[in-house]
PDB file of C-alpha atoms in Angstrom:
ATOM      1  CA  UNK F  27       6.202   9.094  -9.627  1.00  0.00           C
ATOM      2  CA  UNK F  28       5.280  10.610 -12.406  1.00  0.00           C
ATOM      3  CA  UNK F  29       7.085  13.126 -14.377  1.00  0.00           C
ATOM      4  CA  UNK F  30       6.126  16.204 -16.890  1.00  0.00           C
ATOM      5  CA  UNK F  31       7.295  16.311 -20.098  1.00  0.00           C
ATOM      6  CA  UNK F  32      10.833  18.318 -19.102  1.00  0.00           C
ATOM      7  CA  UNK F  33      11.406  14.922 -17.219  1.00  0.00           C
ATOM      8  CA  UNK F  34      11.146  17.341 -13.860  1.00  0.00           C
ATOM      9  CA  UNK F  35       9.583  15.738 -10.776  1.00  0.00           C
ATOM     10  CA  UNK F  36       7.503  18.216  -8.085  1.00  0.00           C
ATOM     11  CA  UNK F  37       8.275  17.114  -4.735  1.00  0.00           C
ATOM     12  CA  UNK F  38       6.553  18.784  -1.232  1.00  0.00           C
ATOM     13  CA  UNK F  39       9.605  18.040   1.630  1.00  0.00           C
ATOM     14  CA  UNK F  40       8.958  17.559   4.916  1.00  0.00           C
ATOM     15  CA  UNK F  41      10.604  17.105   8.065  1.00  0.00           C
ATOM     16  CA  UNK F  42      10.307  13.751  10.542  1.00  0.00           C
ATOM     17  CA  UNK F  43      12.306  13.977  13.462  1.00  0.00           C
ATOM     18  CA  UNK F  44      15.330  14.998  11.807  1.00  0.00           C
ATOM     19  CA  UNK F  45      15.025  13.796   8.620  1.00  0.00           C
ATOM     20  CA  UNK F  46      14.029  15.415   5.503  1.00  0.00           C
ATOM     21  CA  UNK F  47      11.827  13.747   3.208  1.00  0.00           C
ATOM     22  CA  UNK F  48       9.769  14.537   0.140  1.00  0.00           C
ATOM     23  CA  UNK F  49       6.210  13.206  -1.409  1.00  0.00           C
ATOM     24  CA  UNK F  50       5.612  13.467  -4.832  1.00  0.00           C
ATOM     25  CA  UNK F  51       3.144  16.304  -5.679  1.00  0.00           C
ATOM     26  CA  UNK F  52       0.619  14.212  -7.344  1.00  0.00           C
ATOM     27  CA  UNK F  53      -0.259  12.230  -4.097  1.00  0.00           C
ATOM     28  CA  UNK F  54      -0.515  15.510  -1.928  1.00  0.00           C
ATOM     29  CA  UNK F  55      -3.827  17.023  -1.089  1.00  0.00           C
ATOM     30  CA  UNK F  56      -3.663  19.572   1.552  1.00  0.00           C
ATOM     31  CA  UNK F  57      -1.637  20.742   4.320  1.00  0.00           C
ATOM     32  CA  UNK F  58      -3.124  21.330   7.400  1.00  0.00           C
ATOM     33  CA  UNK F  59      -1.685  22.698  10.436  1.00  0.00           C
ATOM     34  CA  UNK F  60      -1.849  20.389  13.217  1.00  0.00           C
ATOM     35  CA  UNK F  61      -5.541  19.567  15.065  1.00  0.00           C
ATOM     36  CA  UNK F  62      -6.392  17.620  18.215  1.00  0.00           C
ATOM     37  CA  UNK F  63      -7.426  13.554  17.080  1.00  0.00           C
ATOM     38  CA  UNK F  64     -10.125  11.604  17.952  1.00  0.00           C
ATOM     39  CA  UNK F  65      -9.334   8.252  18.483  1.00  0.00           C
ATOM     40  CA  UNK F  66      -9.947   5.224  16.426  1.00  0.00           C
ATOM     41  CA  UNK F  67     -10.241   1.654  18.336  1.00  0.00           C
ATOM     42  CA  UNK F  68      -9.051  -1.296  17.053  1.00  0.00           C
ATOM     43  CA  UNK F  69      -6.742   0.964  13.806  1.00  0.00           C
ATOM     44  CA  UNK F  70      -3.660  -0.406  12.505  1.00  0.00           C
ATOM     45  CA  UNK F  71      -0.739   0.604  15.128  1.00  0.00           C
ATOM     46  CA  UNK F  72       0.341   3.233  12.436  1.00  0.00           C
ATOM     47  CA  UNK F  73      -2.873   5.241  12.880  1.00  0.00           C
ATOM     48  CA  UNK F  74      -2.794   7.588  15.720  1.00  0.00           C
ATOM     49  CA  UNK F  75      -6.441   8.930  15.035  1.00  0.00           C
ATOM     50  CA  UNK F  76      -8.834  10.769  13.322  1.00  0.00           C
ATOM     51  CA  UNK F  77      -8.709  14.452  12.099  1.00  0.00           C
ATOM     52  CA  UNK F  78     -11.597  16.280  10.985  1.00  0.00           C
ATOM     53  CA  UNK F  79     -11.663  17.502   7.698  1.00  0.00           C
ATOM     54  CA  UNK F  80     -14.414  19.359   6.678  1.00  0.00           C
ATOM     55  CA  UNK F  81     -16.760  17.320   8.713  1.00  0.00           C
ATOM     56  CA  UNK F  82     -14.970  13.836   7.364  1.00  0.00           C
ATOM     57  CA  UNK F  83     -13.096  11.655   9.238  1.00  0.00           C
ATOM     58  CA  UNK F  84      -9.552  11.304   8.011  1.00  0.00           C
ATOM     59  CA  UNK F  85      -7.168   8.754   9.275  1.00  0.00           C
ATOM     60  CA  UNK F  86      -3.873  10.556  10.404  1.00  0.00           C
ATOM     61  CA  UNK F  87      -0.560   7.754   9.829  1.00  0.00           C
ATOM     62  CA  UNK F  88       2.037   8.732  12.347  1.00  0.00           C
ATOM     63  CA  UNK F  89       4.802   9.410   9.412  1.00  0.00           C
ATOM     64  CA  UNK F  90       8.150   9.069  12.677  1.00  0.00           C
ATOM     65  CA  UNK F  91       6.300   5.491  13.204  1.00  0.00           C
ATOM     66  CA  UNK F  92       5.846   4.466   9.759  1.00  0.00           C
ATOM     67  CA  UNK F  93       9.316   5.257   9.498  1.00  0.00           C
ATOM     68  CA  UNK F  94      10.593   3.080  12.119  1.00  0.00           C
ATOM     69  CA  UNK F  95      11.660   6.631  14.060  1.00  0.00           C
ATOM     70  CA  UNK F  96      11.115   7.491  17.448  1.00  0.00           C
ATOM     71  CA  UNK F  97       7.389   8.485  18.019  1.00  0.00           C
ATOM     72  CA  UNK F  98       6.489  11.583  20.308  1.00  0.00           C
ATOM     73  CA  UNK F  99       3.123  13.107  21.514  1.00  0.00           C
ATOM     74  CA  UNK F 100       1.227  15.334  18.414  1.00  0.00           C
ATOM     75  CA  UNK F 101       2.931  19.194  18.909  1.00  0.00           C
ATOM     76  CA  UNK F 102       1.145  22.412  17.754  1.00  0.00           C
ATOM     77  CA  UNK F 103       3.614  23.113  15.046  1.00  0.00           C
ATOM     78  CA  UNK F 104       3.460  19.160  13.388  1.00  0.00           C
ATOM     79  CA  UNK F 105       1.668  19.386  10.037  1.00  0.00           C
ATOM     80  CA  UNK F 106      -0.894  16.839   8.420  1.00  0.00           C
ATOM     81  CA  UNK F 107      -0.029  16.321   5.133  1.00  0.00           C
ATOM     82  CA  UNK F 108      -3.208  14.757   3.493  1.00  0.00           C
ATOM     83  CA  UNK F 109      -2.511  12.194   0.596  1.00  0.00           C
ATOM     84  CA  UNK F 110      -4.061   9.995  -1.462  1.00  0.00           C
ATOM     85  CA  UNK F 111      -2.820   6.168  -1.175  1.00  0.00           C
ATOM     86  CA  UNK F 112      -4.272   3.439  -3.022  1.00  0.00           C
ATOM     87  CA  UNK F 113      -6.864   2.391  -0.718  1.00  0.00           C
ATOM     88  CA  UNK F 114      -7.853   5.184   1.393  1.00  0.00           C
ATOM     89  CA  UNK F 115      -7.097   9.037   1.803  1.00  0.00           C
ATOM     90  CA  UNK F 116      -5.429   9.812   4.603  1.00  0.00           C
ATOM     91  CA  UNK F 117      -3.279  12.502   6.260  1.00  0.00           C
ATOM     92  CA  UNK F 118       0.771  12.087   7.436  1.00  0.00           C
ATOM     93  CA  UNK F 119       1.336  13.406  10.630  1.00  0.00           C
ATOM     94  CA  UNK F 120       4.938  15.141   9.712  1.00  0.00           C
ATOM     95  CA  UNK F 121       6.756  17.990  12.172  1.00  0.00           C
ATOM     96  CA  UNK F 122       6.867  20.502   9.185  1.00  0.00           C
ATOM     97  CA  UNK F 123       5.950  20.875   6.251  1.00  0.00           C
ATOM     98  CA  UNK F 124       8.933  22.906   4.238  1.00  0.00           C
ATOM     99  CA  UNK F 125       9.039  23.807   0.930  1.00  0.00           C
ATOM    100  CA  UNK F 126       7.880  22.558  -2.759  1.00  0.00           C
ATOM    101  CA  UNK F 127      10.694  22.119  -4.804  1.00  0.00           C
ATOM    102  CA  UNK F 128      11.107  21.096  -8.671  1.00  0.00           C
ATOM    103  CA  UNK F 129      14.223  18.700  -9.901  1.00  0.00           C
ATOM    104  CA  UNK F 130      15.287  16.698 -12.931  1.00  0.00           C
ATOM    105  CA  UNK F 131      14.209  12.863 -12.527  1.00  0.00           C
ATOM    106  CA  UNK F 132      17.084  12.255 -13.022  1.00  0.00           C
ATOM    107  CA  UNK F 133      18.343  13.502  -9.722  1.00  0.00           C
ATOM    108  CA  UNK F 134      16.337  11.039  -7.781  1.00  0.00           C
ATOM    109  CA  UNK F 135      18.662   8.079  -7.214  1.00  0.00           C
ATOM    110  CA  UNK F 136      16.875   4.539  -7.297  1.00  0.00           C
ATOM    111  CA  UNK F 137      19.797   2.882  -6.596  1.00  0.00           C
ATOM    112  CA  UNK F 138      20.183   3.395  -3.629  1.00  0.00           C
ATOM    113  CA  UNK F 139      17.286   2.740  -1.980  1.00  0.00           C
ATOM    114  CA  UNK F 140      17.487  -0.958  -3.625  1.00  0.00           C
ATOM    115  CA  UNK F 141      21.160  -1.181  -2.760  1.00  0.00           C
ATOM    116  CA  UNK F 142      20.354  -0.915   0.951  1.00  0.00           C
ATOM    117  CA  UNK F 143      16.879  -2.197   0.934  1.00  0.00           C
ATOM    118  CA  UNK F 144      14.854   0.643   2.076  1.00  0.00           C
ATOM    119  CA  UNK F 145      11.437  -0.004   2.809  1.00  0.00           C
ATOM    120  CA  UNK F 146       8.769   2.638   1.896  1.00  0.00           C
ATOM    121  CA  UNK F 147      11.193   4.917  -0.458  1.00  0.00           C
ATOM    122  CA  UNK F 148      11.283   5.437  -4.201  1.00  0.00           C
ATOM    123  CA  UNK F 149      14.762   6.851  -3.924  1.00  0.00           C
ATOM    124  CA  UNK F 150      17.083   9.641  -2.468  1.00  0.00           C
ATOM    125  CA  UNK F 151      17.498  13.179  -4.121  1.00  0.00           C
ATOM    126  CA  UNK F 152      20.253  15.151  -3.859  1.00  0.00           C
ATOM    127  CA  UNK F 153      19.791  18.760  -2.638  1.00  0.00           C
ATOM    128  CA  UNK F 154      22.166  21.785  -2.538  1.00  0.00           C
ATOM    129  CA  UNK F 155      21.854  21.674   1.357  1.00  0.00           C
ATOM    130  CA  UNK F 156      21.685  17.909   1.832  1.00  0.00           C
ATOM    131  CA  UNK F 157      19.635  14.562   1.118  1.00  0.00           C
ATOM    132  CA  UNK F 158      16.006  14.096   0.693  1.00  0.00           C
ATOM    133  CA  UNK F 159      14.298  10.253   1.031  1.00  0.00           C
ATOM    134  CA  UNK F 160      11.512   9.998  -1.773  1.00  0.00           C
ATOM    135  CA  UNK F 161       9.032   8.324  -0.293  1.00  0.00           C
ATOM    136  CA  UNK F 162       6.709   5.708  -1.877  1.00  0.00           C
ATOM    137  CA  UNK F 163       3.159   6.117  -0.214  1.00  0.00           C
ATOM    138  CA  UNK F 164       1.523   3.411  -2.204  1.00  0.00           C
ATOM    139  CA  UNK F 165       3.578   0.991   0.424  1.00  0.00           C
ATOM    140  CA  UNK F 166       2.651   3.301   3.520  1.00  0.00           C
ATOM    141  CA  UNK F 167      -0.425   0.539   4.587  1.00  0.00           C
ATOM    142  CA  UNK F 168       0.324  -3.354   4.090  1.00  0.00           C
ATOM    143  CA  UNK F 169      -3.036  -5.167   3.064  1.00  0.00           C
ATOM    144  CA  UNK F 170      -3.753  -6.352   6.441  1.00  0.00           C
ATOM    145  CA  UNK F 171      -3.616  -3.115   7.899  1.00  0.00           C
ATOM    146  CA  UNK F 172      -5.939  -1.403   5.011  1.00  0.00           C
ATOM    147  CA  UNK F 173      -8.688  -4.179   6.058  1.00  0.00           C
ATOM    148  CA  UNK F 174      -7.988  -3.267   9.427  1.00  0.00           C
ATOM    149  CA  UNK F 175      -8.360   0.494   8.649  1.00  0.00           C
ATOM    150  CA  UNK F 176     -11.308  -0.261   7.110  1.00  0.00           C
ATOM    151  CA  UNK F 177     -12.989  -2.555  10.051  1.00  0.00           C
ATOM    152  CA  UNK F 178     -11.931   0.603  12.426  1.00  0.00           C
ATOM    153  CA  UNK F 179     -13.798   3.017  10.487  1.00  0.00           C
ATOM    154  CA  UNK F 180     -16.843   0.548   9.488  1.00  0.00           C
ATOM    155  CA  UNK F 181     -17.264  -0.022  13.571  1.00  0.00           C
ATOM    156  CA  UNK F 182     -16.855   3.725  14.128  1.00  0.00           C
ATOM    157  CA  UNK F 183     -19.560   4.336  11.806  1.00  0.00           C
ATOM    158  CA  UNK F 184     -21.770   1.874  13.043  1.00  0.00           C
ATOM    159  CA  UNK F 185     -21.300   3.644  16.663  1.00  0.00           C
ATOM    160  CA  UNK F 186     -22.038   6.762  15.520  1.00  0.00           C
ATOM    161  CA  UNK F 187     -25.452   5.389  13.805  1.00  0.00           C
TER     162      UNK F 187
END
């Protein structure tokens, strides 16, 4: 995460299942209200298909799954929340997006995310009206499942040739 020069961090939360959780700024392209998939054969288990996006294909990560949460069927009020990871660009399937909101660094607490081992979080802010999970979305796709991302979308393409 990176943070301005007031040492304030930008953070866009949204809600999975009933969690809040927050994405730093930086990594967030768009927000899109939800829009019927096309499948992708043969994607990582974490991909639940293909959204459209300006006539490109953009693989849409089921964020409750990634999460280890209880998955459900995509809803007309669920948000994509397109992001930039390492290897690929892809959009979070999230039930809301809610708000953009602006804290110290300081306030995000590392410490607990490495006291209890959390996988895929940068840390937990503090809120007036609860907890937020930062979330670390350059872990969101392991290496095997970025080749396999890519293999889905290669064969795709090939199809579609």
């Amino acid at each position: 995460m990176s943070t301005d020069t007031a040492g304030t961090l930008q953070l866009l939360c949204v809600a999975v299942a009933t969690h809040r959780c927050a994405l730093p700024i930086e990594v967030v392209g768009e927000i899109h209200p939800a829009v019927e998939l096309v499948a992708l054969p043969d994607a990582p288990e974490v991909v639940v298909g293909l959204a459209n996006r300006r006539g490109s294909p953009v693989p849409v990560l089921d964020l409750r799954h990634r999460l280890g949460l209880p998955t459900r069927p995509l809803q007309a009020e669920d948000h994509l929340v397109v992001v930039d990871l390492p290897t690929h660009q892809v959009a979070l399937l999230v039930d809301a997006a809610l708000e953009v909101i602006t804290v110290d660094a300081s306030a995000v607490d590392e410490a607990v995310t490495r006291s209890v081992d959390a996988v895929r979080s940068s840390g937990v802010v503090v809120l007036h009206d609860g907890l937020a999970v930062v979330l670390d979305v350059a872990t969101f796709l392991s290496c095997e499942e970025s080749s396999a991302l890519d293999e889905a979308l290669q064969e795709r393409r090939v199809a579609l040739a």
